[in-house]
GROMACS .gro file of C-alpha atoms in nm:
model
  443
    1MET     CA    1   0.015  -0.010  -0.006
    2ASN     CA    2   0.114   0.347  -0.101
    3LYS     CA    3   0.159   0.607   0.189
    4LYS     CA    4  -0.119   0.863   0.166
    5VAL     CA    5  -0.040   1.245   0.164
    6ALA     CA    6  -0.299   1.538   0.206
    7PHE     CA    7  -0.263   1.908   0.150
    8TYR     CA    8  -0.420   2.237   0.281
    9THR     CA    9  -0.330   2.567   0.133
   10LEU     CA   10  -0.399   2.888   0.317
   11GLY     CA   11  -0.370   3.242   0.142
   12CYS     CA   12  -0.315   3.336  -0.213
   13LYS     CA   13  -0.313   3.211  -0.571
   14LEU     CA   14   0.067   3.180  -0.544
   15ASN     CA   15   0.049   2.930  -0.265
   16PHE     CA   16  -0.207   2.716  -0.446
   17SER     CA   17   0.044   2.686  -0.739
   18GLU     CA   18   0.329   2.601  -0.508
   19THR     CA   19   0.119   2.343  -0.312
   20SER     CA   20   0.033   2.165  -0.646
   21THR     CA   21   0.397   2.156  -0.736
   22ILE     CA   22   0.478   2.001  -0.393
   23ALA     CA   23   0.204   1.767  -0.436
   24ARG     CA   24   0.359   1.645  -0.753
   25SER     CA   25   0.693   1.573  -0.602
   26PHE     CA   26   0.508   1.353  -0.335
   27ILE     CA   27   0.328   1.176  -0.625
   28ASN     CA   28   0.670   1.107  -0.804
   29GLU     CA   29   0.794   0.957  -0.466
   30GLY     CA   30   0.510   0.689  -0.486
   31PHE     CA   31   0.254   0.874  -0.257
   32ASP     CA   32  -0.106   0.878  -0.319
   33ARG     CA   33  -0.282   1.211  -0.262
   34VAL     CA   34  -0.604   1.230  -0.070
   35ASP     CA   35  -0.849   1.497   0.030
   36PHE     CA   36  -0.753   1.676   0.344
   37SER     CA   37  -1.058   1.533   0.533
   38GLU     CA   38  -0.953   1.187   0.480
   39LYS     CA   39  -0.715   0.964   0.667
   40ALA     CA   40  -0.353   1.024   0.555
   41ASP     CA   41   0.009   0.938   0.661
   42ILE     CA   42   0.134   1.299   0.616
   43TYR     CA   43  -0.048   1.601   0.622
   44VAL     CA   44   0.112   1.926   0.460
   45ILE     CA   45  -0.006   2.286   0.553
   46ASN     CA   46   0.091   2.562   0.330
   47THR     CA   47   0.069   2.874   0.545
   48CYS     CA   48   0.015   3.234   0.490
   49SER     CA   49   0.123   3.539   0.681
   50VAL     CA   50  -0.065   3.812   0.514
   51THR     CA   51  -0.349   3.846   0.781
   52GLU     CA   52  -0.388   3.763   1.120
   53ASN     CA   53  -0.673   3.532   1.067
   54ALA     CA   54  -0.448   3.303   0.859
   55ASP     CA   55  -0.212   3.263   1.164
   56LYS     CA   56  -0.506   3.167   1.391
   57ARG     CA   57  -0.644   2.913   1.139
   58PHE     CA   58  -0.336   2.727   1.124
   59LYS     CA   59  -0.423   2.571   1.476
   60THR     CA   60  -0.776   2.477   1.366
   61ILE     CA   61  -0.629   2.286   1.068
   62VAL     CA   62  -0.361   2.089   1.270
   63LYS     CA   63  -0.635   1.990   1.480
   64GLN     CA   64  -0.858   1.877   1.180
   65ALA     CA   65  -0.554   1.675   1.061
   66GLN     CA   66  -0.544   1.518   1.410
   67LYS     CA   67  -0.899   1.434   1.408
   68ALA     CA   68  -0.858   1.241   1.070
   69ASN     CA   69  -0.540   1.046   1.202
   70ASN     CA   70  -0.397   1.122   1.530
   71GLU     CA   71  -0.072   0.934   1.450
   72ALA     CA   72  -0.017   1.127   1.122
   73PHE     CA   73   0.303   1.323   1.042
   74ILE     CA   74   0.214   1.692   1.018
   75ALA     CA   75   0.432   1.946   0.814
   76ALA     CA   76   0.405   2.327   0.790
   77VAL     CA   77   0.563   2.499   0.494
   78GLY     CA   78   0.527   2.864   0.336
   79CYS     CA   79   0.544   3.208   0.452
   80TYR     CA   80   0.430   3.195   0.815
   81ALA     CA   81   0.665   2.888   0.833
   82GLN     CA   82   0.954   3.121   0.723
   83LEU     CA   83   0.838   3.411   0.946
   84LYS     CA   84   0.783   3.223   1.274
   85PRO     CA   85   0.915   2.867   1.243
   86GLU     CA   86   0.954   2.817   1.623
   87ALA     CA   87   0.568   2.942   1.685
   88LEU     CA   88   0.453   2.659   1.442
   89ALA     CA   89   0.682   2.406   1.558
   90ASP     CA   90   0.529   2.451   1.935
   91VAL     CA   91   0.183   2.387   1.811
   92ASN     CA   92   0.069   2.038   1.942
   93GLY     CA   93   0.109   1.786   1.658
   94VAL     CA   94   0.360   1.971   1.436
   95ASP     CA   95   0.657   1.747   1.338
   96LEU     CA   96   0.831   1.951   1.082
   97VAL     CA   97   0.853   2.316   0.982
   98LEU     CA   98   0.996   2.418   0.654
   99GLY     CA   99   1.094   2.777   0.543
  100ALA     CA  100   1.112   2.951   0.219
  101THR     CA  101   1.413   2.755   0.036
  102GLU     CA  102   1.341   2.411   0.207
  103LYS     CA  103   0.966   2.363   0.119
  104PHE     CA  104   1.024   2.231  -0.231
  105LYS     CA  105   1.267   1.987  -0.108
  106ILE     CA  106   1.019   1.837   0.148
  107THR     CA  107   1.038   1.491   0.042
  108ASP     CA  108   1.405   1.490   0.143
  109TYR     CA  109   1.319   1.548   0.490
  110LEU     CA  110   1.086   1.242   0.514
  111ASN     CA  111   1.302   0.945   0.574
  112ASP     CA  112   1.129   0.875   0.879
  113LEU     CA  113   0.745   0.960   0.945
  114THR     CA  114   0.760   0.873   1.309
  115LYS     CA  115   0.594   1.142   1.519
  116ASN     CA  116   0.848   1.388   1.683
  117ASP     CA  117   0.822   1.511   2.049
  118PHE     CA  118   0.897   1.861   1.915
  119GLY     CA  119   0.857   2.026   1.564
  120GLU     CA  120   1.176   1.994   1.368
  121VAL     CA  121   1.273   2.355   1.205
  122HIS     CA  122   1.458   2.391   0.874
  123SER     CA  123   1.441   2.750   0.771
  124CYS     CA  124   1.709   2.965   0.597
  125GLU     CA  125   1.793   3.317   0.642
  126ILE     CA  126   1.575   3.480   0.405
  127GLU     CA  127   1.874   3.649   0.219
  128ASP     CA  128   1.940   3.282   0.107
  129ALA     CA  129   1.595   3.252  -0.070
  130ASP     CA  130   1.758   3.408  -0.393
  131PHE     CA  131   1.692   3.112  -0.633
  132TYR     CA  132   1.376   3.053  -0.819
  133VAL     CA  133   1.147   2.747  -0.823
  134GLY     CA  134   0.872   2.744  -1.097
  135SER     CA  135   0.549   2.599  -1.011
  136TYR     CA  136   0.180   2.584  -1.126
  137SER     CA  137  -0.131   2.442  -0.995
  138ILE     CA  138  -0.381   2.183  -1.180
  139GLY     CA  139  -0.675   2.079  -0.952
  140ASP     CA  140  -0.965   2.274  -1.086
  141ARG     CA  141  -0.994   2.151  -1.428
  142THR     CA  142  -1.119   2.478  -1.593
  143ARG     CA  143  -0.815   2.692  -1.483
  144ALA     CA  144  -0.457   2.659  -1.358
  145PHE     CA  145  -0.238   2.906  -1.166
  146LEU     CA  146   0.108   2.956  -1.329
  147LYS     CA  147   0.369   3.133  -1.113
  148VAL     CA  148   0.600   3.339  -1.310
  149GLN     CA  149   0.770   3.565  -1.024
  150ASP     CA  150   0.854   3.515  -0.654
  151GLY     CA  151   0.972   3.742  -0.375
  152CYS     CA  152   0.949   4.164  -0.355
  153ASP     CA  153   1.205   4.437  -0.353
  154TYR     CA  154   0.940   4.686  -0.242
  155LYS     CA  155   0.945   4.816   0.111
  156CYS     CA  156   0.577   4.879   0.193
  157THR     CA  157   0.547   4.943   0.571
  158TYR     CA  158   0.276   4.701   0.637
  159CYS     CA  159   0.395   4.403   0.459
  160THR     CA  160   0.596   4.078   0.574
  161ILE     CA  161   0.614   3.932   0.219
  162PRO     CA  162   0.961   4.041   0.156
  163LEU     CA  163   1.063   3.892   0.491
  164ALA     CA  164   0.878   3.556   0.409
  165ARG     CA  165   0.973   3.543   0.047
  166GLY     CA  166   1.302   3.716  -0.031
  167ILE     CA  167   1.410   3.931  -0.310
  168SER     CA  168   1.227   3.968  -0.641
  169ARG     CA  169   1.335   3.688  -0.889
  170SER     CA  170   1.156   3.549  -1.186
  171ASP     CA  171   1.133   3.218  -1.389
  172THR     CA  172   1.305   3.229  -1.722
  173MET     CA  173   1.087   3.302  -2.030
  174GLU     CA  174   1.150   2.950  -2.166
  175ASN     CA  175   1.038   2.764  -1.837
  176VAL     CA  176   0.712   2.968  -1.849
  177LEU     CA  177   0.622   2.910  -2.189
  178ASN     CA  178   0.709   2.517  -2.133
  179ASN     CA  179   0.494   2.526  -1.812
  180ALA     CA  180   0.208   2.707  -2.023
  181ARG     CA  181   0.232   2.421  -2.308
  182GLU     CA  182   0.222   2.167  -2.030
  183ILE     CA  183  -0.099   2.317  -1.896
  184SER     CA  184  -0.264   2.358  -2.212
  185ALA     CA  185  -0.190   2.010  -2.299
  186GLN     CA  186  -0.392   1.888  -2.016
  187ASN     CA  187  -0.712   2.043  -2.167
  188ILE     CA  188  -0.717   2.346  -1.918
  189LYS     CA  189  -0.889   2.630  -2.063
  190GLU     CA  190  -0.770   2.920  -1.858
  191ILE     CA  191  -0.415   3.001  -1.695
  192VAL     CA  192  -0.411   3.260  -1.425
  193LEU     CA  193  -0.046   3.437  -1.407
  194THR     CA  194   0.063   3.457  -1.048
  195GLY     CA  195   0.366   3.594  -0.850
  196VAL     CA  196   0.415   3.807  -0.557
  197ASN     CA  197   0.496   4.113  -0.804
  198ILE     CA  198   0.443   3.981  -1.140
  199GLY     CA  199   0.475   4.329  -1.304
  200ASP     CA  200   0.835   4.312  -1.168
  201TYR     CA  201   0.892   4.002  -1.416
  202GLY     CA  202   1.236   3.976  -1.559
  203LYS     CA  203   1.417   4.065  -1.262
  204GLY     CA  204   1.645   3.787  -1.143
  205GLU     CA  205   1.563   3.559  -1.434
  206PHE     CA  206   1.932   3.450  -1.464
  207GLY     CA  207   1.988   3.409  -1.092
  208ASN     CA  208   2.131   3.779  -1.055
  209LYS     CA  209   2.026   4.132  -1.101
  210LYS     CA  210   2.062   4.077  -1.484
  211HIS     CA  211   1.748   4.052  -1.676
  212GLU     CA  212   1.668   4.046  -2.060
  213HIS     CA  213   1.280   4.025  -2.056
  214THR     CA  214   1.009   4.247  -1.915
  215PHE     CA  215   0.640   4.176  -1.824
  216LEU     CA  216   0.540   4.303  -2.158
  217ASP     CA  217   0.769   4.046  -2.324
  218LEU     CA  218   0.615   3.780  -2.119
  219VAL     CA  219   0.247   3.846  -2.221
  220THR     CA  220   0.347   3.897  -2.558
  221GLU     CA  221   0.501   3.561  -2.594
  222LEU     CA  222   0.232   3.401  -2.381
  223ASP     CA  223  -0.025   3.524  -2.597
  224LYS     CA  224   0.127   3.311  -2.902
  225VAL     CA  225   0.105   2.983  -2.709
  226GLU     CA  226  -0.133   2.753  -2.884
  227GLY     CA  227  -0.401   2.583  -2.707
  228ILE     CA  228  -0.448   2.829  -2.439
  229GLU     CA  229  -0.808   2.965  -2.473
  230ARG     CA  230  -0.772   3.233  -2.195
  231LEU     CA  231  -0.492   3.388  -1.981
  232ARG     CA  232  -0.563   3.633  -1.707
  233ILE     CA  233  -0.339   3.853  -1.503
  234SER     CA  234  -0.386   3.813  -1.133
  235SER     CA  235  -0.268   4.122  -0.949
  236ILE     CA  236  -0.038   4.382  -1.072
  237GLU     CA  237   0.092   4.706  -0.921
  238PRO     CA  238  -0.056   5.026  -1.085
  239ASN     CA  239   0.309   5.181  -1.131
  240LEU     CA  240   0.417   4.856  -1.307
  241LEU     CA  241   0.089   4.838  -1.530
  242LYS     CA  242   0.196   5.006  -1.847
  243ASN     CA  243   0.012   5.150  -2.122
  244LYS     CA  244   0.165   4.905  -2.369
  245THR     CA  245   0.049   4.606  -2.178
  246ILE     CA  246  -0.298   4.747  -2.146
  247ASP     CA  247  -0.298   4.805  -2.517
  248LEU     CA  248  -0.179   4.445  -2.570
  249VAL     CA  249  -0.454   4.302  -2.363
  250SER     CA  250  -0.713   4.497  -2.540
  251LYS     CA  251  -0.602   4.334  -2.886
  252SER     CA  252  -0.520   4.008  -2.745
  253ARG     CA  253  -0.590   3.670  -2.871
  254ALA     CA  254  -0.607   3.505  -2.522
  255PHE     CA  255  -0.570   3.756  -2.261
  256VAL     CA  256  -0.898   3.870  -2.089
  257PRO     CA  257  -1.019   4.223  -2.005
  258HIS     CA  258  -0.985   4.173  -1.648
  259PHE     CA  259  -0.741   4.363  -1.427
  260HIS     CA  260  -0.676   4.340  -1.059
  261VAL     CA  261  -0.492   4.647  -0.950
  262PRO     CA  262  -0.410   4.704  -0.583
  263LEU     CA  263  -0.479   5.058  -0.452
  264GLN     CA  264  -0.450   5.044  -0.064
  265SER     CA  265  -0.574   5.385   0.004
  266GLY     CA  266  -0.732   5.665  -0.172
  267SER     CA  267  -0.549   5.929   0.057
  268ASN     CA  268  -0.211   6.038  -0.069
  269GLU     CA  269  -0.090   6.111   0.281
  270VAL     CA  270  -0.155   5.739   0.390
  271LEU     CA  271  -0.014   5.597   0.056
  272LYS     CA  272   0.312   5.772   0.161
  273LYS     CA  273   0.320   5.654   0.517
  274MET     CA  274   0.272   5.301   0.340
  275LYS     CA  275   0.550   5.355   0.115
  276ARG     CA  276   0.366   5.282  -0.180
  277ARG     CA  277   0.530   5.372  -0.525
  278TYR     CA  278   0.240   5.593  -0.659
  279MET     CA  279  -0.014   5.856  -0.598
  280LYS     CA  280  -0.393   5.821  -0.629
  281GLU     CA  281  -0.365   6.049  -0.941
  282LEU     CA  282  -0.161   5.766  -1.138
  283TYR     CA  283  -0.444   5.513  -1.018
  284ILE     CA  284  -0.698   5.722  -1.184
  285ASP     CA  285  -0.490   5.737  -1.494
  286ARG     CA  286  -0.452   5.368  -1.496
  287VAL     CA  287  -0.839   5.291  -1.455
  288ALA     CA  288  -0.910   5.563  -1.730
  289LYS     CA  289  -0.657   5.401  -1.976
  290ILE     CA  290  -0.806   5.044  -1.917
  291LYS     CA  291  -1.165   5.182  -1.973
  292GLU     CA  292  -1.067   5.381  -2.269
  293VAL     CA  293  -0.954   5.100  -2.473
  294MET     CA  294  -1.185   4.838  -2.306
  295PRO     CA  295  -1.497   4.981  -2.164
  296HIS     CA  296  -1.642   4.640  -2.060
  297ALA     CA  297  -1.337   4.546  -1.874
  298CYS     CA  298  -1.349   4.440  -1.513
  299ILE     CA  299  -1.126   4.606  -1.249
  300GLY     CA  300  -1.089   4.490  -0.906
  301VAL     CA  301  -0.911   4.687  -0.624
  302ASP     CA  302  -0.722   4.580  -0.311
  303VAL     CA  303  -0.780   4.837  -0.042
  304ILE     CA  304  -0.646   4.844   0.360
  305VAL     CA  305  -0.846   4.993   0.603
  306GLY     CA  306  -0.737   5.103   0.964
  307PHE     CA  307  -0.382   5.169   0.902
  308PRO     CA  308  -0.198   5.346   1.168
  309GLY     CA  309  -0.283   5.729   1.135
  310GLU     CA  310  -0.590   5.703   0.909
  311THR     CA  311  -0.836   5.942   1.040
  312ASP     CA  312  -1.217   5.952   0.963
  313GLU     CA  313  -1.109   6.213   0.691
  314HIS     CA  314  -0.873   6.001   0.534
  315PHE     CA  315  -1.120   5.708   0.536
  316LEU     CA  316  -1.378   5.934   0.380
  317GLU     CA  317  -1.131   6.048   0.113
  318THR     CA  318  -1.049   5.655   0.041
  319TYR     CA  319  -1.447   5.579   0.013
  320ASN     CA  320  -1.535   5.883  -0.211
  321PHE     CA  321  -1.248   5.809  -0.436
  322LEU     CA  322  -1.341   5.455  -0.471
  323ASN     CA  323  -1.728   5.554  -0.509
  324GLY     CA  324  -1.616   5.782  -0.794
  325LEU     CA  325  -1.389   5.557  -0.966
  326ASP     CA  326  -1.519   5.314  -1.268
  327ILE     CA  327  -1.429   5.013  -1.096
  328SER     CA  328  -1.586   4.657  -1.052
  329TYR     CA  329  -1.550   4.536  -0.712
  330LEU     CA  330  -1.323   4.563  -0.410
  331HIS     CA  331  -1.110   4.302  -0.190
  332VAL     CA  332  -1.109   4.487   0.155
  333PHE     CA  333  -0.840   4.409   0.418
  334THR     CA  334  -0.870   4.525   0.763
  335TYR     CA  335  -0.524   4.614   0.878
  336SER     CA  336  -0.337   4.406   1.116
  337GLU     CA  337  -0.015   4.461   1.306
  338ARG     CA  338   0.271   4.245   1.183
  339ASP     CA  339   0.608   4.188   1.369
  340ASN     CA  340   0.915   4.325   1.221
  341THR     CA  341   0.714   4.594   0.991
  342GLU     CA  342   0.760   4.984   1.028
  343ALA     CA  343   0.372   5.028   1.048
  344ALA     CA  344   0.362   4.818   1.363
  345GLU     CA  345   0.591   5.079   1.538
  346MET     CA  346   0.380   5.351   1.415
  347ASP     CA  347   0.153   5.616   1.629
  348GLY     CA  348  -0.223   5.666   1.562
  349VAL     CA  349  -0.330   5.309   1.604
  350VAL     CA  350  -0.702   5.300   1.480
  351PRO     CA  351  -0.929   5.098   1.725
  352ASN     CA  352  -1.042   4.751   1.624
  353ASN     CA  353  -1.392   4.868   1.621
  354VAL     CA  354  -1.333   5.133   1.383
  355ARG     CA  355  -1.151   4.910   1.162
  356SER     CA  356  -1.434   4.677   1.150
  357LYS     CA  357  -1.683   4.957   1.075
  358ARG     CA  358  -1.472   5.092   0.786
  359SER     CA  359  -1.424   4.730   0.640
  360LYS     CA  360  -1.821   4.709   0.642
  361MET     CA  361  -1.853   5.028   0.472
  362LEU     CA  362  -1.626   4.928   0.206
  363ARG     CA  363  -1.763   4.587   0.154
  364GLY     CA  364  -2.102   4.738   0.124
  365LEU     CA  365  -1.949   4.959  -0.141
  366SER     CA  366  -1.802   4.668  -0.331
  367VAL     CA  367  -2.152   4.492  -0.347
  368LYS     CA  368  -2.289   4.815  -0.497
  369LYS     CA  369  -2.012   4.854  -0.748
  370ARG     CA  370  -2.038   4.495  -0.854
  371ARG     CA  371  -2.407   4.520  -0.918
  372ALA     CA  372  -2.352   4.834  -1.117
  373PHE     CA  373  -2.091   4.662  -1.335
  374TYR     CA  374  -2.322   4.349  -1.390
  375GLU     CA  375  -2.621   4.571  -1.458
  376GLY     CA  376  -2.410   4.752  -1.735
  377GLN     CA  377  -2.332   4.399  -1.905
  378ILE     CA  378  -2.693   4.295  -1.950
  379GLY     CA  379  -2.776   4.249  -2.290
  380SER     CA  380  -2.413   4.223  -2.392
  381LYS     CA  381  -2.281   3.903  -2.582
  382ARG     CA  382  -2.004   3.714  -2.396
  383THR     CA  383  -1.805   3.374  -2.371
  384VAL     CA  384  -1.837   3.185  -2.063
  385LEU     CA  385  -1.600   2.920  -1.930
  386PHE     CA  386  -1.818   2.686  -1.714
  387GLU     CA  387  -1.677   2.528  -1.367
  388SER     CA  388  -1.701   2.171  -1.253
  389GLU     CA  389  -1.918   2.193  -0.944
  390ASN     CA  390  -2.299   2.140  -0.913
  391LYS     CA  391  -2.417   2.422  -0.666
  392GLU     CA  392  -2.787   2.356  -0.560
  393GLY     CA  393  -2.867   2.222  -0.909
  394PHE     CA  394  -2.682   2.501  -1.098
  395ILE     CA  395  -2.351   2.524  -1.296
  396HIS     CA  396  -2.153   2.836  -1.254
  397GLY     CA  397  -1.900   2.997  -1.490
  398PHE     CA  398  -1.739   3.349  -1.556
  399THR     CA  399  -1.742   3.541  -1.864
  400GLU     CA  400  -1.409   3.672  -2.002
  401ASN     CA  401  -1.463   3.997  -1.808
  402TYR     CA  402  -1.527   3.814  -1.479
  403VAL     CA  403  -1.904   3.822  -1.466
  404LYS     CA  404  -2.031   3.540  -1.268
  405VAL     CA  405  -2.316   3.326  -1.432
  406LYS     CA  406  -2.517   3.046  -1.363
  407THR     CA  407  -2.752   2.788  -1.540
  408PRO     CA  408  -2.935   2.463  -1.454
  409TRP     CA  409  -2.683   2.184  -1.398
  410ASN     CA  410  -2.563   1.992  -1.716
  411PRO     CA  411  -2.226   1.804  -1.681
  412GLU     CA  412  -2.183   1.834  -2.064
  413LEU     CA  413  -2.093   2.207  -1.996
  414VAL     CA  414  -1.828   2.138  -1.745
  415ASN     CA  415  -1.480   2.303  -1.886
  416THR     CA  416  -1.647   2.414  -2.200
  417LEU     CA  417  -1.674   2.763  -2.355
  418HIS     CA  418  -1.976   2.909  -2.506
  419GLU     CA  419  -2.141   3.216  -2.645
  420VAL     CA  420  -2.414   3.349  -2.455
  421GLU     CA  421  -2.625   3.697  -2.406
  422LEU     CA  422  -2.625   3.822  -2.059
  423THR     CA  423  -3.010   3.870  -1.981
  424LYS     CA  424  -3.093   3.937  -1.615
  425ILE     CA  425  -2.974   3.955  -1.269
  426ASP     CA  426  -3.082   3.673  -1.034
  427LYS     CA  427  -3.197   3.766  -0.681
  428ASP     CA  428  -2.871   3.604  -0.559
  429GLY     CA  429  -2.676   3.861  -0.763
  430ILE     CA  430  -2.555   3.600  -1.008
  431VAL     CA  431  -2.616   3.663  -1.366
  432ARG     CA  432  -2.855   3.454  -1.591
  433PHE     CA  433  -2.810   3.430  -1.982
  434GLU     CA  434  -2.930   3.265  -2.300
  435PHE     CA  435  -2.693   3.044  -2.519
  436ILE     CA  436  -2.657   3.188  -2.858
  437ASN     CA  437  -2.565   2.858  -3.017
  438ALA     CA  438  -2.852   2.620  -3.015
  439LEU     CA  439  -2.685   2.317  -2.832
  440PHE     CA  440  -2.800   2.401  -2.502
  441VAL     CA  441  -3.124   2.560  -2.416
  442ASP     CA  442  -3.132   2.756  -2.059
  443LYS     CA  443  -3.469   2.650  -1.910
   0.00000   0.00000   0.00000
């Protein structure tokens, strides 16, 4: 009987792509992968350090693994494992903690799956995390996350990612294109490009500061890879999203009109304290450029509330700024103090109840923005990629510009693309449609 391994991923798309790569290394060593809720010999938890909540959830997930098999070997990898290895090793039941450079070599540390009395830690100085390991995720049959870049050279005052992942470095162009071909050969219709700071692509592609390629070069070449129906850019910094990239997407064969562009604050004063590399005027310019060449484009925005020194006036400035922008939805993060960041030492701490109130207001604005965006799409003809899950008798999918749609469950639709006309918004906020081709009829 082969030994069984199960995985749990906290955090971002990048973590999912890396978990998938680590899982393939286990399968190559003869392990069988099972669901995290099932009994396994080893449980691997890929951790995140972006929010306080992700830290707290780690202990709950360890207990879940112990409930499934109290004698299983439990390993923690990822960002939090790099930042706070001893804290994770102290959690009851954890046997192994691997930092940023060790996680991809996890199978080398598993000669013996005997439970340890204390968690064993292998983590490097983050300066040693200067080499690149490529990865991509395959699990959801309709899309894959393709990692193109890792690490970050920015010094945002609230962020621990440079401490957890090291300097900015990139995959080689050849590797990225080969990975994209491998993915498309498995009948996956959509690839989402992911990384820590993907607009910085090219930096460190030869293992040093030299680089030949840029993000524009990357998207230009990926657009030529045959067999990929859709390419989606995950999150890209406004200062690195250039006009030429926006123009390329607007004329592209495969890149879809969907951008996720972090803002973090609509107040220039707060942006300066955060050490962001732009002012809000640049952000206005990026949104205007996208909408000029792709009026139907979907634009998502990251925003942080409750940053130290954010007054009621600063928050209202952010709220009004976002309210007036032609954007489609928000990802709202409530600021939480992180050790070893500049912001954690700043004056003007915002009380937690105020942070919660501001977060709630922006989440409400996000609902309003998404609704307005969807309403503007009614009557338009779009292409939908259908997903694989039966949700209460419906199959869901997304248009190229990220409108969520649904129709009665039909397994033949899974992982297929169809031309549709968007007709109305259902009471749950999801859009209904009619098929333009006559193969399927929406009841």
